[in-house]
Amino acid sequence: MKTLPPLCNSLPAWRALQDHYRDQIQTLDLRQAFAADGDRLQALSQQAPHVFADLSKNLWTGQTEALLRDLAVQSGVQAQRDAMLAGDSVNCTEQRAAMHWLLRMPRDGGQLRHCATVQQWQPAMHQALAEVHVTLDAMLALAERVRADDAITDIVNIGIGGSHLGPEVVVNALEDWVDAGKNFHFVSNVDGHELGHVLRRVRPASTLFLIASKSFTTAETMLNARSARQWFLEEGGSEDARAACSIDRHFVALTTNVQAAAEFGIGRTLGFWDWVGGRFSLWSAIGLPVAIAIGQARFRELLSGAHAMDAHFFMAGMQANLPLRLGLLDVWYRDFCGFSSRCIAPYSHGLRRLTAYLQQLEMESNGKGVTRDGQSLPVRTAPVIWGEPGTNGQHAFFQMLHQGQDVIPVEFIALRDGGKYLGAHHQSLVVNAIAQAQALMEGRHGEGAERHCAGNRPSSFLLLQQLDPASLGALIALYEHRVFTAGAVWGINSFDQWGVELGKHLARQLHARQDSGDWQGVDASTTALMRRLMDADGG
Ligand code: F6P
């Protein structure tokens, strides 16, 4: 009988943290904490590559962090981190490695080349790194050819989940760096309105379709791809590779499933590996729309920023390891403070799609209830991630953050340099972010019940110099490793997503029953809804 590792809540540090919360933190008042400890800001903030983090307005102390580090040690977080860096099959339910960090590692190992784990790599890892660069060079060469092709005016990326959210957030965020002189469209929903909206605005001869799907089986993407191909042929395109306006010239597949792409009729495929998780894949061929948008040099800057954060995560000591500190903070808030959600408030129009990206990254990675070994987890894991850019959120849900009965940690993300709009707009934007963090902590008292804000509401403040490729790469890598850290403490596999299979399976069954009319054994509600959908009068 295999000895299973202890569940996180059976570790001595877990009990110590429960006692610490009861004795020290339940009554912690941030305003008093700052007054009592002149070193609080210094101790609870740090500079990491491209990202400054002020964590001092969180409901914790240096002692909290010390106990959380004990929990990390007892949970074997560093050993799990090093196993990922060694290329072990940390995605144990799919028997795969998780090596998204390899996609941004320089040929010579970069800042990690002297790391002991890398020094002891098996030959297969060096081979994998070499293959990464062959594929990267090919992708960037293709991107440069597309950028130089004035006949192509529109790029349509068809993909969903990690094959959509990553490229979308980066192309949007790097708007000031996009110089391709082309229009970028992201189609993900199977709702035909999305694809139709785009097809009404493009022409076959001037459009490049990127069919982005790691599996090349996802129903939504395959239906959108078939419809796009049908439109392309109906509008004058040709299946003949010799034709000027052919499928071959105007479709590229981005996938690990090269055979399926060929069977679909696409001749040009950029591949990647099964050890790249979908929600971690923007650094791979899935990032082609990004490379077309910003060019090879800036795509390499995006990779270098992420690599700098990788080196920080894999090598920095626990006390000054920002991804690790944030991952431990997530466990602290979820399991000891009992906060069930986290609000992401990027004070940047460019980061308007970041929350959607982080929802998949955090909730698909850690929204689980069993450990890697199949043990039921008696603790809470991923929080609900939600939010909208500031200052918009101040006119939507900040009322609840200030006066609601639930304490919801807020994560502010802001930029020192607003780029083109540095002036009054940017000053107003960042001052608002800082004021909101201050208001959440200070509260408002003595001006009548209706104006009362309890205050003592926690927030983290992440500050980037500017929204450039390297800073964005570092920020995204920071979140990837933060999610990994929390999952490692909980003992879950942050790299699979079995929970999404059931819905897909039932949808296929309902389609089949639609055709057969056999509703035997289907619950009354589902049957009635399907009949309402199918009946002419909808009754
Ligand atoms: O949501 C399930 C999922 O498998 C995600 O993990 C993935 O990013 C998405 O669907 C799309 O998968 P694919 O890239 O294989 O089409």
Short mmCIF file of C-alpha atoms in Angstrom, two decimals, residues 39-528:
data_model
loop_
_atom_site.label_atom_id
_atom_site.label_comp_id
_atom_site.label_asym_id
_atom_site.label_seq_id
_atom_site.Cartn_x
_atom_site.Cartn_y
_atom_site.Cartn_z
CA ASP A 39 9.21 48.69 9.39
CA ARG A 40 5.94 47.13 8.25
CA LEU A 41 6.06 48.56 4.73
CA GLN A 42 9.68 47.51 4.20
CA ALA A 43 9.11 44.02 5.55
CA LEU A 44 5.97 43.41 3.53
CA SER A 45 6.92 44.82 0.15
CA GLN A 46 9.58 43.92 -2.40
CA GLN A 47 10.94 44.47 -5.88
CA ALA A 48 10.87 41.43 -8.14
CA PRO A 49 11.85 41.43 -11.84
CA HIS A 50 9.75 44.17 -13.51
CA VAL A 51 7.19 44.10 -10.67
CA PHE A 52 7.16 46.01 -7.36
CA ALA A 53 4.75 44.54 -4.82
CA ASP A 54 3.41 46.38 -1.78
CA LEU A 55 1.83 43.62 0.33
CA SER A 56 1.74 45.70 3.54
CA LYS A 57 -1.99 46.45 3.38
CA ASN A 58 -2.77 42.74 3.68
CA LEU A 59 -4.15 41.17 6.87
CA TRP A 60 -0.91 39.53 7.89
CA THR A 61 2.39 40.21 9.65
CA GLY A 62 5.99 39.11 9.35
CA GLN A 63 5.12 36.32 11.77
CA THR A 64 2.30 35.20 9.49
CA GLU A 65 4.74 34.96 6.60
CA ALA A 66 7.21 33.03 8.72
CA LEU A 67 4.55 30.46 9.60
CA LEU A 68 3.46 30.29 5.96
CA ARG A 69 7.06 29.57 4.99
CA ASP A 70 7.03 26.73 7.52
CA LEU A 71 3.91 25.44 5.79
CA ALA A 72 5.66 25.67 2.42
CA VAL A 73 8.60 23.66 3.77
CA GLN A 74 6.36 21.03 5.35
CA SER A 75 4.31 20.82 2.12
CA GLY A 76 7.44 20.25 0.07
CA VAL A 77 6.78 23.24 -2.17
CA GLN A 78 10.44 23.74 -3.07
CA ALA A 79 10.88 20.06 -3.93
CA GLN A 80 7.78 20.23 -6.16
CA ARG A 81 9.09 23.41 -7.76
CA ASP A 82 12.44 21.78 -8.46
CA ALA A 83 10.71 18.69 -9.85
CA MET A 84 8.93 20.94 -12.34
CA LEU A 85 12.30 22.48 -13.30
CA ALA A 86 13.79 19.00 -13.70
CA GLY A 87 11.12 18.11 -16.23
CA ASP A 88 9.45 15.51 -14.03
CA SER A 89 5.86 14.45 -14.74
CA VAL A 90 4.36 16.85 -12.21
CA ASN A 91 1.10 16.67 -14.15
CA CYS A 92 0.65 13.22 -12.68
CA THR A 93 -2.87 12.42 -13.89
CA GLU A 94 -1.80 12.98 -17.50
CA GLN A 95 1.76 11.66 -16.99
CA ARG A 96 3.21 14.87 -18.39
CA ALA A 97 5.79 17.45 -17.42
CA ALA A 98 4.77 21.10 -17.10
CA MET A 99 7.47 23.07 -18.87
CA HIS A 100 5.91 26.35 -20.03
CA TRP A 101 8.94 28.01 -18.39
CA LEU A 102 11.20 26.17 -20.92
CA LEU A 103 9.51 28.09 -23.75
CA ARG A 104 11.09 31.33 -22.56
CA MET A 105 14.50 29.96 -21.51
CA PRO A 106 17.41 31.21 -23.64
CA ARG A 107 19.36 28.54 -25.58
CA ASP A 108 22.17 28.55 -23.01
CA GLY A 109 19.83 28.26 -20.03
CA GLY A 110 19.95 32.00 -19.40
CA GLN A 111 19.72 33.05 -15.75
CA LEU A 112 18.97 29.44 -14.79
CA ARG A 113 22.05 27.88 -16.37
CA HIS A 114 23.91 27.79 -13.04
CA CYS A 115 20.89 26.52 -11.09
CA ALA A 116 21.75 23.13 -9.57
CA THR A 117 18.60 21.47 -10.93
CA VAL A 118 19.41 22.63 -14.47
CA GLN A 119 23.02 21.59 -14.04
CA GLN A 120 21.75 18.04 -13.34
CA TRP A 121 19.33 17.93 -16.26
CA GLN A 122 18.94 14.68 -18.17
CA PRO A 123 20.02 14.89 -21.86
CA ALA A 124 16.36 14.85 -22.90
CA MET A 125 15.89 18.25 -21.28
CA HIS A 126 18.72 19.80 -23.30
CA GLN A 127 17.17 18.25 -26.40
CA ALA A 128 13.79 19.71 -25.48
CA LEU A 129 15.32 23.17 -25.07
CA ALA A 130 16.97 22.90 -28.48
CA GLU A 131 13.63 21.92 -30.05
CA VAL A 132 11.95 24.85 -28.33
CA HIS A 133 14.30 27.23 -30.10
CA VAL A 134 13.94 25.58 -33.49
CA THR A 135 10.17 25.97 -33.20
CA LEU A 136 10.43 29.49 -31.82
CA ASP A 137 12.70 30.58 -34.68
CA ALA A 138 10.28 29.06 -37.21
CA MET A 139 7.28 30.77 -35.60
CA LEU A 140 9.02 34.14 -35.50
CA ALA A 141 10.16 33.77 -39.10
CA LEU A 142 6.58 33.07 -40.16
CA ALA A 143 5.40 36.06 -38.11
CA GLU A 144 7.89 38.32 -39.87
CA ARG A 145 6.77 37.05 -43.28
CA VAL A 146 3.15 37.79 -42.41
CA ARG A 147 4.08 41.22 -41.07
CA ALA A 148 5.86 41.98 -44.35
CA ASP A 149 2.93 40.74 -46.46
CA ASP A 150 0.92 43.85 -47.27
CA ALA A 151 -1.72 41.69 -48.93
CA ILE A 152 -2.74 40.42 -45.48
CA THR A 153 -4.69 43.05 -43.57
CA ASP A 154 -6.59 40.92 -41.05
CA ILE A 155 -5.52 38.18 -38.67
CA VAL A 156 -8.36 36.01 -37.27
CA ASN A 157 -7.42 33.81 -34.33
CA ILE A 158 -9.97 31.01 -33.79
CA GLY A 159 -9.48 29.30 -30.43
CA ILE A 160 -10.93 29.12 -26.93
CA GLY A 161 -9.66 28.96 -23.34
CA GLY A 162 -5.87 28.98 -23.27
CA SER A 163 -5.80 29.08 -27.07
CA HIS A 164 -7.61 32.39 -26.93
CA LEU A 165 -7.23 34.19 -23.59
CA GLY A 166 -3.44 34.30 -23.55
CA PRO A 167 -2.89 35.74 -27.02
CA GLU A 168 -5.87 38.05 -26.55
CA VAL A 169 -4.70 39.57 -23.26
CA VAL A 170 -1.19 40.13 -24.65
CA VAL A 171 -2.22 41.66 -27.99
CA ASN A 172 -4.61 43.97 -26.13
CA ALA A 173 -2.09 44.86 -23.43
CA LEU A 174 0.71 45.64 -25.87
CA GLU A 175 -1.47 47.91 -28.01
CA ASP A 176 1.20 50.64 -27.85
CA TRP A 177 3.76 48.13 -29.17
CA VAL A 178 1.61 46.63 -31.95
CA ASP A 179 3.07 47.89 -35.21
CA ALA A 180 1.97 45.27 -37.69
CA GLY A 181 -0.44 47.58 -39.49
CA LYS A 182 -3.02 44.80 -39.42
CA ASN A 183 -6.35 44.19 -37.69
CA PHE A 184 -6.49 41.43 -35.10
CA HIS A 185 -9.69 39.51 -34.35
CA PHE A 186 -10.20 36.85 -31.67
CA VAL A 187 -13.07 34.41 -32.19
CA SER A 188 -13.70 31.96 -29.35
CA ASN A 189 -17.42 31.53 -28.60
CA VAL A 190 -19.36 28.94 -30.59
CA ASP A 191 -22.14 31.58 -30.83
CA GLY A 192 -22.14 32.31 -34.56
CA HIS A 193 -22.64 36.00 -33.88
CA GLU A 194 -18.98 36.32 -32.90
CA LEU A 195 -17.61 34.69 -36.05
CA GLY A 196 -20.26 36.39 -38.19
CA HIS A 197 -19.32 39.79 -36.79
CA VAL A 198 -15.74 39.23 -37.96
CA LEU A 199 -16.51 37.62 -41.34
CA ARG A 200 -18.65 40.58 -42.31
CA ARG A 201 -15.59 42.77 -41.91
CA VAL A 202 -12.89 40.78 -43.72
CA ARG A 203 -12.17 39.37 -47.18
CA PRO A 204 -10.63 35.96 -48.02
CA ALA A 205 -7.75 37.34 -50.04
CA SER A 206 -6.56 39.66 -47.27
CA THR A 207 -7.20 37.45 -44.23
CA LEU A 208 -5.03 34.92 -42.38
CA PHE A 209 -6.93 32.45 -40.20
CA LEU A 210 -5.05 30.95 -37.24
CA ILE A 211 -6.78 27.80 -35.99
CA ALA A 212 -5.46 27.60 -32.44
CA SER A 213 -6.17 24.41 -30.56
CA LYS A 214 -3.75 22.28 -28.59
CA SER A 215 -5.94 19.17 -29.08
CA PHE A 216 -7.48 20.19 -32.41
CA THR A 217 -10.67 18.55 -31.15
CA THR A 218 -12.39 21.27 -29.10
CA ALA A 219 -15.95 21.40 -30.40
CA GLU A 220 -16.33 25.19 -30.44
CA THR A 221 -13.06 25.77 -32.22
CA MET A 222 -13.63 23.02 -34.77
CA LEU A 223 -17.11 24.32 -35.64
CA ASN A 224 -15.83 27.88 -35.96
CA ALA A 225 -12.93 26.64 -38.09
CA ARG A 226 -15.23 24.65 -40.39
CA SER A 227 -17.54 27.63 -40.79
CA ALA A 228 -14.62 29.92 -41.51
CA ARG A 229 -13.33 27.50 -44.15
CA GLN A 230 -16.82 27.21 -45.69
CA TRP A 231 -17.11 31.00 -45.81
CA PHE A 232 -13.63 31.24 -47.31
CA LEU A 233 -14.53 28.84 -50.17
CA GLU A 234 -17.97 30.40 -50.75
CA GLU A 235 -16.35 33.84 -50.98
CA GLY A 236 -13.94 32.83 -53.72
CA GLY A 237 -11.18 31.03 -51.90
CA SER A 238 -9.84 27.73 -53.23
CA GLU A 239 -8.78 24.37 -51.84
CA ASP A 240 -6.20 24.17 -54.62
CA ALA A 241 -2.83 24.92 -53.06
CA ARG A 242 -1.68 26.40 -56.37
CA ALA A 243 -4.40 29.06 -56.26
CA ALA A 244 -3.46 32.53 -55.08
CA CYS A 245 -6.30 32.60 -52.58
CA SER A 246 -6.01 29.10 -51.15
CA ILE A 247 -6.62 27.41 -47.83
CA ASP A 248 -2.90 26.73 -47.78
CA ARG A 249 -1.99 30.40 -47.92
CA HIS A 250 -4.74 31.69 -45.66
CA PHE A 251 -4.98 29.09 -42.87
CA VAL A 252 -2.37 28.08 -40.29
CA ALA A 253 -2.93 25.52 -37.54
CA LEU A 254 -1.37 26.01 -34.09
CA THR A 255 -1.57 22.63 -32.38
CA THR A 256 0.12 19.58 -30.91
CA ASN A 257 -2.17 17.44 -33.12
CA VAL A 258 -0.50 17.86 -36.51
CA GLN A 259 -2.38 14.89 -38.00
CA ALA A 260 -5.80 16.34 -37.17
CA ALA A 261 -4.78 19.65 -38.70
CA ALA A 262 -3.73 17.91 -41.89
CA GLU A 263 -7.01 15.96 -41.98
CA PHE A 264 -8.84 19.28 -41.63
CA GLY A 265 -7.04 20.35 -44.79
CA ILE A 266 -4.52 22.79 -43.36
CA GLY A 267 -1.04 22.45 -44.84
CA ARG A 268 0.81 24.86 -42.57
CA THR A 269 1.05 23.86 -38.93
CA LEU A 270 3.11 25.26 -36.07
CA GLY A 271 3.43 22.55 -33.44
CA PHE A 272 4.13 22.45 -29.75
CA TRP A 273 4.38 19.81 -27.06
CA ASP A 274 2.00 18.04 -24.71
CA TRP A 275 4.02 19.39 -21.76
CA VAL A 276 2.62 22.84 -22.54
CA GLY A 277 -0.67 23.23 -20.70
CA GLY A 278 -3.38 25.09 -22.61
CA ARG A 279 -3.60 27.92 -20.07
CA PHE A 280 0.20 28.17 -20.09
CA SER A 281 0.62 28.15 -23.88
CA LEU A 282 0.81 31.78 -25.05
CA TRP A 283 4.65 31.45 -25.10
CA SER A 284 4.38 28.63 -27.68
CA ALA A 285 3.03 28.54 -31.23
CA ILE A 286 -0.27 29.67 -29.72
CA GLY A 287 1.47 33.02 -29.41
CA LEU A 288 1.73 33.46 -33.19
CA PRO A 289 -0.83 36.31 -33.28
CA VAL A 290 1.24 38.09 -30.65
CA ALA A 291 4.42 37.63 -32.68
CA ILE A 292 2.67 38.96 -35.78
CA ALA A 293 1.36 41.93 -33.79
CA ILE A 294 4.59 43.02 -32.09
CA GLY A 295 7.35 41.37 -34.13
CA GLN A 296 10.09 38.93 -33.25
CA ALA A 297 12.28 41.29 -31.22
CA ARG A 298 9.48 42.30 -28.89
CA PHE A 299 8.17 38.75 -28.65
CA ARG A 300 11.63 37.79 -27.42
CA GLU A 301 11.39 40.65 -24.90
CA LEU A 302 8.08 39.17 -23.68
CA LEU A 303 9.87 35.83 -23.23
CA SER A 304 12.83 37.47 -21.48
CA GLY A 305 10.59 39.19 -18.96
CA ALA A 306 8.92 35.88 -18.15
CA HIS A 307 12.32 34.18 -17.93
CA ALA A 308 13.54 36.80 -15.45
CA MET A 309 10.55 35.97 -13.24
CA ASP A 310 11.20 32.24 -13.73
CA ALA A 311 14.78 32.65 -12.52
CA HIS A 312 13.48 34.63 -9.55
CA PHE A 313 10.94 31.94 -8.69
CA PHE A 314 13.29 28.99 -9.11
CA MET A 315 16.28 30.54 -7.34
CA ALA A 316 15.25 33.27 -4.87
CA GLY A 317 15.06 32.38 -1.21
CA MET A 318 11.57 32.05 0.26
CA GLN A 319 11.63 35.38 2.09
CA ALA A 320 12.19 37.35 -1.08
CA ASN A 321 10.40 35.12 -3.57
CA LEU A 322 7.40 37.07 -4.80
CA PRO A 323 5.47 34.26 -6.57
CA LEU A 324 5.91 32.11 -3.48
CA ARG A 325 4.83 34.92 -1.12
CA LEU A 326 1.70 35.59 -3.19
CA GLY A 327 0.86 31.89 -3.45
CA LEU A 328 1.15 31.54 0.31
CA LEU A 329 -0.97 34.69 0.76
CA ASP A 330 -3.65 33.01 -1.37
CA VAL A 331 -3.65 29.97 0.93
CA TRP A 332 -3.69 32.27 3.97
CA TYR A 333 -6.72 34.22 2.74
CA ARG A 334 -8.63 31.17 1.51
CA ASP A 335 -8.10 28.73 4.40
CA PHE A 336 -7.37 30.86 7.46
CA CYS A 337 -9.12 34.18 6.82
CA GLY A 338 -11.99 32.44 5.02
CA PHE A 339 -12.13 34.79 2.03
CA SER A 340 -13.81 33.02 -0.89
CA SER A 341 -12.97 35.41 -3.70
CA ARG A 342 -10.31 37.87 -4.85
CA CYS A 343 -10.99 40.98 -6.89
CA ILE A 344 -8.49 41.81 -9.63
CA ALA A 345 -8.43 45.55 -10.33
CA PRO A 346 -5.97 46.36 -13.11
CA TYR A 347 -5.80 50.15 -13.38
CA SER A 348 -4.96 49.94 -17.06
CA HIS A 349 -7.17 49.79 -20.14
CA GLY A 350 -4.51 47.61 -21.72
CA LEU A 351 -5.01 44.99 -19.01
CA ARG A 352 -8.79 44.92 -19.48
CA ARG A 353 -8.68 41.19 -20.42
CA LEU A 354 -6.22 40.17 -17.68
CA THR A 355 -8.95 39.11 -15.23
CA ALA A 356 -10.52 36.79 -17.80
CA TYR A 357 -7.08 35.26 -18.40
CA LEU A 358 -6.44 34.86 -14.67
CA GLN A 359 -9.85 33.26 -14.16
CA GLN A 360 -8.77 30.34 -16.33
CA LEU A 361 -5.21 30.30 -14.98
CA GLU A 362 -6.28 30.23 -11.32
CA MET A 363 -9.68 28.56 -11.33
CA GLU A 364 -8.95 25.88 -13.93
CA SER A 365 -5.61 25.13 -12.25
CA ASN A 366 -6.69 25.09 -8.61
CA GLY A 367 -10.49 24.84 -8.62
CA LYS A 368 -10.25 21.23 -7.40
CA GLY A 369 -11.20 19.13 -4.39
CA VAL A 370 -8.80 16.18 -4.51
CA THR A 371 -5.06 15.89 -4.08
CA ARG A 372 -2.60 14.60 -6.67
CA ASP A 373 -2.98 11.23 -4.97
CA GLY A 374 -6.77 11.22 -5.17
CA GLN A 375 -7.39 12.09 -1.53
CA SER A 376 -10.44 14.25 -0.86
CA LEU A 377 -9.30 17.70 0.30
CA PRO A 378 -10.96 18.90 3.51
CA VAL A 379 -9.80 22.48 2.89
CA ARG A 380 -10.83 25.19 0.44
CA THR A 381 -8.70 25.78 -2.65
CA ALA A 382 -8.90 28.35 -5.43
CA PRO A 383 -10.91 31.51 -4.67
CA VAL A 384 -13.32 32.96 -7.19
CA ILE A 385 -11.33 35.38 -9.32
CA TRP A 386 -13.28 38.36 -10.65
CA GLY A 387 -12.93 42.03 -11.43
CA GLU A 388 -12.82 44.77 -13.99
CA PRO A 389 -10.29 47.48 -14.85
CA GLY A 390 -10.12 50.57 -12.72
CA THR A 391 -11.42 53.22 -12.61
CA ASN A 392 -14.56 51.51 -14.01
CA GLY A 393 -14.84 49.19 -11.00
CA GLN A 394 -15.22 52.22 -8.73
CA HIS A 395 -18.51 52.91 -10.47
CA ALA A 396 -19.75 49.34 -10.37
CA PHE A 397 -18.76 47.11 -7.46
CA PHE A 398 -16.43 49.12 -5.21
CA GLN A 399 -19.46 50.09 -3.14
CA MET A 400 -19.63 46.49 -1.96
CA LEU A 401 -15.88 46.32 -1.39
CA HIS A 402 -16.13 49.33 0.94
CA GLN A 403 -19.45 48.72 2.72
CA GLY A 404 -20.45 45.14 1.97
CA GLN A 405 -20.50 42.54 4.74
CA ASP A 406 -18.00 40.28 2.97
CA VAL A 407 -14.31 41.14 3.16
CA ILE A 408 -12.90 40.66 -0.35
CA PRO A 409 -9.14 41.08 -0.91
CA VAL A 410 -8.42 43.41 -3.83
CA GLU A 411 -5.37 43.20 -6.11
CA PHE A 412 -4.46 46.52 -7.67
CA ILE A 413 -2.17 46.48 -10.71
CA ALA A 414 -0.89 49.84 -11.91
CA LEU A 415 1.80 51.36 -14.14
CA ARG A 416 4.22 54.14 -13.24
CA ASP A 417 4.50 55.23 -16.87
CA GLY A 418 1.27 55.44 -18.84
CA GLY A 419 2.99 55.58 -22.18
CA LYS A 420 1.29 57.84 -24.71
CA TYR A 421 -1.24 58.98 -22.13
CA LEU A 422 1.18 59.88 -19.37
CA GLY A 423 -0.42 63.21 -18.62
CA ALA A 424 -3.57 64.04 -16.68
CA HIS A 425 -5.29 60.81 -17.63
CA HIS A 426 -2.58 58.57 -16.26
CA GLN A 427 -2.02 60.62 -13.12
CA SER A 428 -5.74 60.44 -12.38
CA LEU A 429 -5.78 56.70 -13.04
CA VAL A 430 -2.95 55.79 -10.69
CA VAL A 431 -3.93 58.25 -7.95
CA ASN A 432 -7.38 56.67 -7.96
CA ALA A 433 -5.88 53.21 -7.53
CA ILE A 434 -3.76 54.34 -4.61
CA ALA A 435 -6.67 56.22 -3.04
CA GLN A 436 -8.91 53.16 -3.27
CA ALA A 437 -6.33 50.98 -1.54
CA GLN A 438 -6.01 53.65 1.15
CA ALA A 439 -9.79 53.97 1.54
CA LEU A 440 -10.23 50.21 1.89
CA MET A 441 -7.72 50.24 4.71
CA GLU A 442 -8.66 53.54 6.44
CA GLY A 443 -12.44 53.31 6.16
CA ARG A 444 -14.73 56.19 7.13
CA HIS A 445 -16.10 56.75 10.63
CA GLY A 446 -18.31 59.07 12.61
CA GLU A 447 -20.27 60.57 9.73
CA GLY A 448 -23.47 58.61 10.10
CA ALA A 449 -24.25 54.98 9.59
CA GLU A 450 -24.93 55.29 5.88
CA ARG A 451 -21.47 56.73 5.27
CA HIS A 452 -19.69 54.31 7.56
CA CYS A 453 -16.92 52.25 5.93
CA ALA A 454 -15.39 49.76 8.35
CA GLY A 455 -11.99 49.90 6.72
CA ASN A 456 -9.33 47.35 7.57
CA ARG A 457 -10.05 45.86 4.17
CA PRO A 458 -6.99 44.17 2.62
CA SER A 459 -5.33 44.78 -0.71
CA SER A 460 -2.11 44.07 -2.59
CA PHE A 461 -0.60 46.65 -4.91
CA LEU A 462 1.49 45.52 -7.89
CA LEU A 463 3.31 48.31 -9.70
CA LEU A 464 5.00 47.95 -13.09
CA GLN A 465 7.23 50.58 -14.69
CA GLN A 466 5.20 50.44 -17.88
CA LEU A 467 3.14 47.99 -19.93
CA ASP A 468 5.95 46.82 -22.20
CA PRO A 469 6.63 43.25 -23.41
CA ALA A 470 9.17 42.38 -20.72
CA SER A 471 7.03 43.71 -17.85
CA LEU A 472 3.95 41.91 -19.13
CA GLY A 473 5.87 38.67 -19.53
CA ALA A 474 7.13 38.93 -15.97
CA LEU A 475 3.65 39.72 -14.62
CA ILE A 476 2.04 36.71 -16.32
CA ALA A 477 4.85 34.40 -15.21
CA LEU A 478 4.41 35.74 -11.68
CA TYR A 479 0.80 34.58 -11.68
CA GLU A 480 1.69 31.19 -13.19
CA HIS A 481 4.17 30.46 -10.40
CA ARG A 482 1.88 31.88 -7.72
CA VAL A 483 -0.83 29.44 -8.81
CA PHE A 484 1.69 26.62 -8.76
CA THR A 485 2.77 27.52 -5.21
CA ALA A 486 -0.77 27.49 -3.81
CA GLY A 487 -1.50 24.21 -5.59
CA ALA A 488 1.68 22.70 -4.17
CA VAL A 489 0.62 23.60 -0.63
CA TRP A 490 -2.83 22.14 -1.18
CA GLY A 491 -1.25 19.08 -2.77
CA ILE A 492 -3.31 19.32 -5.94
CA ASN A 493 -2.33 18.85 -9.58
CA SER A 494 -2.55 22.37 -10.98
CA PHE A 495 -1.99 21.16 -14.54
CA ASP A 496 -4.99 18.97 -15.40
CA GLN A 497 -8.64 19.92 -15.89
CA TRP A 498 -10.77 16.80 -15.76
CA GLY A 499 -13.73 18.79 -14.49
CA VAL A 500 -14.41 20.25 -17.93
CA GLU A 501 -14.99 16.84 -19.54
CA LEU A 502 -18.46 16.12 -18.10
CA GLY A 503 -20.20 19.12 -19.67
CA LYS A 504 -18.69 18.36 -23.06
CA HIS A 505 -19.85 14.74 -22.78
CA LEU A 506 -23.41 15.68 -21.83
CA ALA A 507 -23.62 18.23 -24.64
CA ARG A 508 -22.70 15.52 -27.11
CA GLN A 509 -25.39 13.27 -25.61
CA LEU A 510 -28.06 15.98 -25.82
CA HIS A 511 -27.17 16.57 -29.47
CA ALA A 512 -27.62 12.85 -30.12
CA ARG A 513 -30.95 12.79 -28.29
CA GLN A 514 -32.09 15.85 -30.24
CA ASP A 515 -31.78 13.70 -33.36
CA SER A 516 -33.25 10.53 -31.87
CA GLY A 517 -36.00 12.16 -29.80
CA ASP A 518 -35.28 9.60 -27.06
CA TRP A 519 -35.38 11.42 -23.68
CA GLN A 520 -35.63 8.23 -21.62
CA GLY A 521 -33.73 8.65 -18.37
CA VAL A 522 -33.10 12.38 -18.81
CA ASP A 523 -34.31 14.59 -15.95
CA ALA A 524 -37.54 16.51 -16.45
CA SER A 525 -35.92 19.94 -16.45
CA THR A 526 -33.34 19.13 -19.10
CA THR A 527 -35.91 17.33 -21.23
CA ALA A 528 -38.36 20.24 -21.02
#
